[in-house]
Amino acid sequence: QAEVEETLRRIQGHRGVIGTIVINAEGIPIRTTFDNSTAVQYAGLLHELTMKARSAVRALDPENDLTFLRIRSKKHEIMVAAGNISIKITIELYVL
Amino acid sequence: IGHPEIFPLVFTTKTQEIFKCRVDEDVTEENCFKLIKKEDIIQDLKTRAAISDFHPVKNVVLEYPGEELLVVFDAKFQYGQNFYLVSSEKAKEDLLKIPETAEEKEEENREGTLEVHPYKPPVHKPWVSLGSEKEVEEAAVKDTVAKIKYMISRVRRKFGAPITFTDKNASHVKDSYVECTSYQDKNFSIKMLEKDVGVQMVPKLREASTQTKWTYPKNTATQYFPRLLSNEEKEESLSSEKLKDFLTSVRLRMEMALQQNEIMDAFFDDWKALAEDESSSGGKPDVYLQAYQSFTDLHYLKDRTISCVCWHPTIYGIIAVSARKRLSYEEQVNFSDKSLLQQSVILFWSFLDPIHPQLNLECPEDIYCFQFSPSDPNIIAGGCINGQVVLWDISQHEEKLQNAEPVADGIKMTAVNMVNASVLNILQYNYISGMKTSKQSSTEPPLVRYCAVSSIQNSHKKPVTDIHWLPDYFEDNRMGATSENRAEICAQLVTCSPDCSVLFWDIPATKLPEPPSSEKVEEEEIFDMPRDVPDTFKHLDVCWKPLIKINLCESDTNTEYGPVRIILRELHYHYKTSEKVRSLNTLEVLAKASPHTEMSTPSSKNLKVLENISTDFFVGTEDGEIVYSDWKMEIDSGSAKPHTQKYTIHTETINTLQRSPFFKDIILSVGGRNFAIWKEGVRNGPILQSSCSAGRNTVGRWSLTRPGVFFIGRDDGNIDIWDLLKKSHEPSHFQNISKSTITFISPWTASSKQHFLAISDDLGVLHVLEICQTLSHPLRNEHANVLDYFEREVKYLKYCEQEFQEYQQFQ
């Protein structure tokens, strides 16, 4: 468990990272640095998007699988690392 | 009843015993027939006569042909009695036969009453006509018309005779075609005279359809709460092995992504950057400076030239113009101050009204230059042609300026009388004009008298050629030390004049103490101010003295410099919008104490002395020299000026000395036939010097928005637009504005889309032009590029210097 903590802390400690969320396979946030409502909102939206993206990748090539998803917007960048059982989301902010 | 042969009888028990047809013993329901001899009945009749049961049927019995009579036990009282007598042989036999046959049959048919009607074959009846013959007759088909018989005969020998054909030439016939066309023979057409048509009434059939809106249930709102894991579940899943593996596998990817973002700017929009490059290279506009408006006034500006142009710092579209008498070159050089017959004014123009000036500021003499105060745009300071400094306060008219509306044409401006500039007349005139202003119609521009003018003895001896407000964060005191200005009001001016002096003026709030006696006499001559003039600077009027006076003369060679233009180091203003609310009427404005009067003289002890304000300044002289010096040092050490630098690049009077709005140490100087760009600190010479041009350059200005662009005005009415990044040896564009000499250029940024350039010429016309997008919009990295360019030039200069020195060493 300590390793888990340590990994998450390392990611969080990167420059520009606002927060991280770890989501289980059903889309329920397990571990988050945000407050609950924000985490739930992110989890709900991004879980579906990840599922969609994954199904798209696999539909194109069944042997392929989704590894990483980056959503860049005007203000932030959301990085989603997709796994089999859980998803990790990192949200970064860049000051232009 | 019913059958005529059946006679119902009642048999008493005695009769039954006699004839042996006792009920239920001899005769039963099944066995209901009893044959009784006729003789026995007759005997019974005789013996018992009236009481015999056969009495009613006595006749029948007597007439009975046969031997035996049939008596039937009627168990069901069909005929009314329990026995009945059958009176005919035939019927008797029939009855007897039927039960026999019935007995032979199976008993299933025995149910209920056994109604046996004797069969009677149908008997012919006579025909009764009910009228159907007529219908039959009508329906029968008959010939209405007698049939016609035709007999056709032909001679026998013609049957089967051989056929003879004849030939005909086809060309003789039209179209080589013979035919026997069919035609309608009227003989054989039957005209229908009567028609039998059946009509049936049918309801009208119409199809119609509708579509109904199918309202299907749709969720309007859903209330839900998200699934959350409890803490224990979270803990449990956190500590699971799978999660650990997942995180370790994912961590690397995540960190790579984060690092990528750190290295490269993730939000750099390549598409937009591409567009910017495109726009700079392609599409040159036809006209760089588009004429927006031009202003001239026939009345005030007759025979006058515009000496200075200033934009109102806060109000959009207001530009002020100062005019002075147009003098020929020789007269200009001599700077003879004549008594002017014409009232000199500063005119305020507004974009909305190109014909009538909005405001006129009255000047004692011709104004050579003027400036709006940065902290309060209602205070204007101007330098006169006789060396005095004048102050105006236009706070009363600020509202009018802000609400300047376009005035309809056709309203004439009544001429205001110009009077001689003697003191008495001035007062009278002012009084009259003061009276007039109160009755003035809204079409005439109000004439604002100046509030204060400096004392003549203490002003310059020659025309004030340059005037600047000092920035509001420091002020000088009498000792020359700069100190902090807490009031944040621009309260100090610097002026220079070709009489070799630079004067610093202070606008103190309170009255000066104890004016010297010589001036007291003058004071008595001062009349009361006309009513309309605000008394902001009343205490300064006429007795205003400069704070510091600097004589620019070189001690060694005893030459004096006649500064024409001066720039100080820290001359960056930020214009503050006026705090006065629009809704105040003029009376209130007068009554309200202006910030100047409220400000008490700061005691110099409490204020912090600012050490790091640079006190260097550049001065352009009338001989074409540029002097770089430090005023602080001059006060202290008297005449020793070790740091003064003098440059003689220009051959004629310097007419422009301006710092670049982007770089604090780059200065543009324009004079005579060439111009130069200097960098403060580089003492070898200018970093850029133009070649001698054909005509004289009369004025130059940096562009306010693009670091590498500046405008040079010429004496043939052309404007040269120089873009240092495009070409540095010749102007990138030039445009003709007017026929006469350009006297002043003033750029202004009204909004991000509108950039104006106000150009005044010798004829008294003010042209306002709009700068096109390419000239006003800075390119990407232009600032850095121009800075690079300047640094390169500096290096080149150093290199040249070195080369020169080496060359000299060789000599």
mmCIF file with all atom_site columns, C-alpha atoms in Angstrom, chain B residues 400 407 439-446:
data_model
loop_
_atom_site.group_PDB
_atom_site.id
_atom_site.type_symbol
_atom_site.label_atom_id
_atom_site.label_alt_id
_atom_site.label_comp_id
_atom_site.label_asym_id
_atom_site.label_entity_id
_atom_site.label_seq_id
_atom_site.pdbx_PDB_ins_code
_atom_site.Cartn_x
_atom_site.Cartn_y
_atom_site.Cartn_z
_atom_site.occupancy
_atom_site.B_iso_or_equiv
_atom_site.pdbx_formal_charge
_atom_site.auth_seq_id
_atom_site.auth_comp_id
_atom_site.auth_asym_id
_atom_site.auth_atom_id
_atom_site.pdbx_PDB_model_num
ATOM 1  C CA . LYS B 1 400 ? -19.280 69.370 -23.082 1.00 0.00 ? 400 LYS B CA 1
ATOM 2  C CA . VAL B 1 407 ? -23.713 69.668 -35.152 1.00 0.00 ? 407 VAL B CA 1
ATOM 3  C CA . LYS B 1 439 ? -25.541 84.077 -23.330 1.00 0.00 ? 439 LYS B CA 1
ATOM 4  C CA . GLN B 1 440 ? -23.728 82.012 -25.845 1.00 0.00 ? 440 GLN B CA 1
ATOM 5  C CA . SER B 1 441 ? -25.702 79.706 -27.994 1.00 0.00 ? 441 SER B CA 1
ATOM 6  C CA . SER B 1 442 ? -24.589 76.178 -27.986 1.00 0.00 ? 442 SER B CA 1
ATOM 7  C CA . THR B 1 443 ? -23.187 76.395 -31.455 1.00 0.00 ? 443 THR B CA 1
ATOM 8  C CA . GLU B 1 444 ? -20.317 78.716 -30.723 1.00 0.00 ? 444 GLU B CA 1
ATOM 9  C CA . PRO B 1 445 ? -17.338 77.164 -29.137 1.00 0.00 ? 445 PRO B CA 1
ATOM 10 C CA . PRO B 1 446 ? -16.724 78.538 -25.724 1.00 0.00 ? 446 PRO B CA 1
#
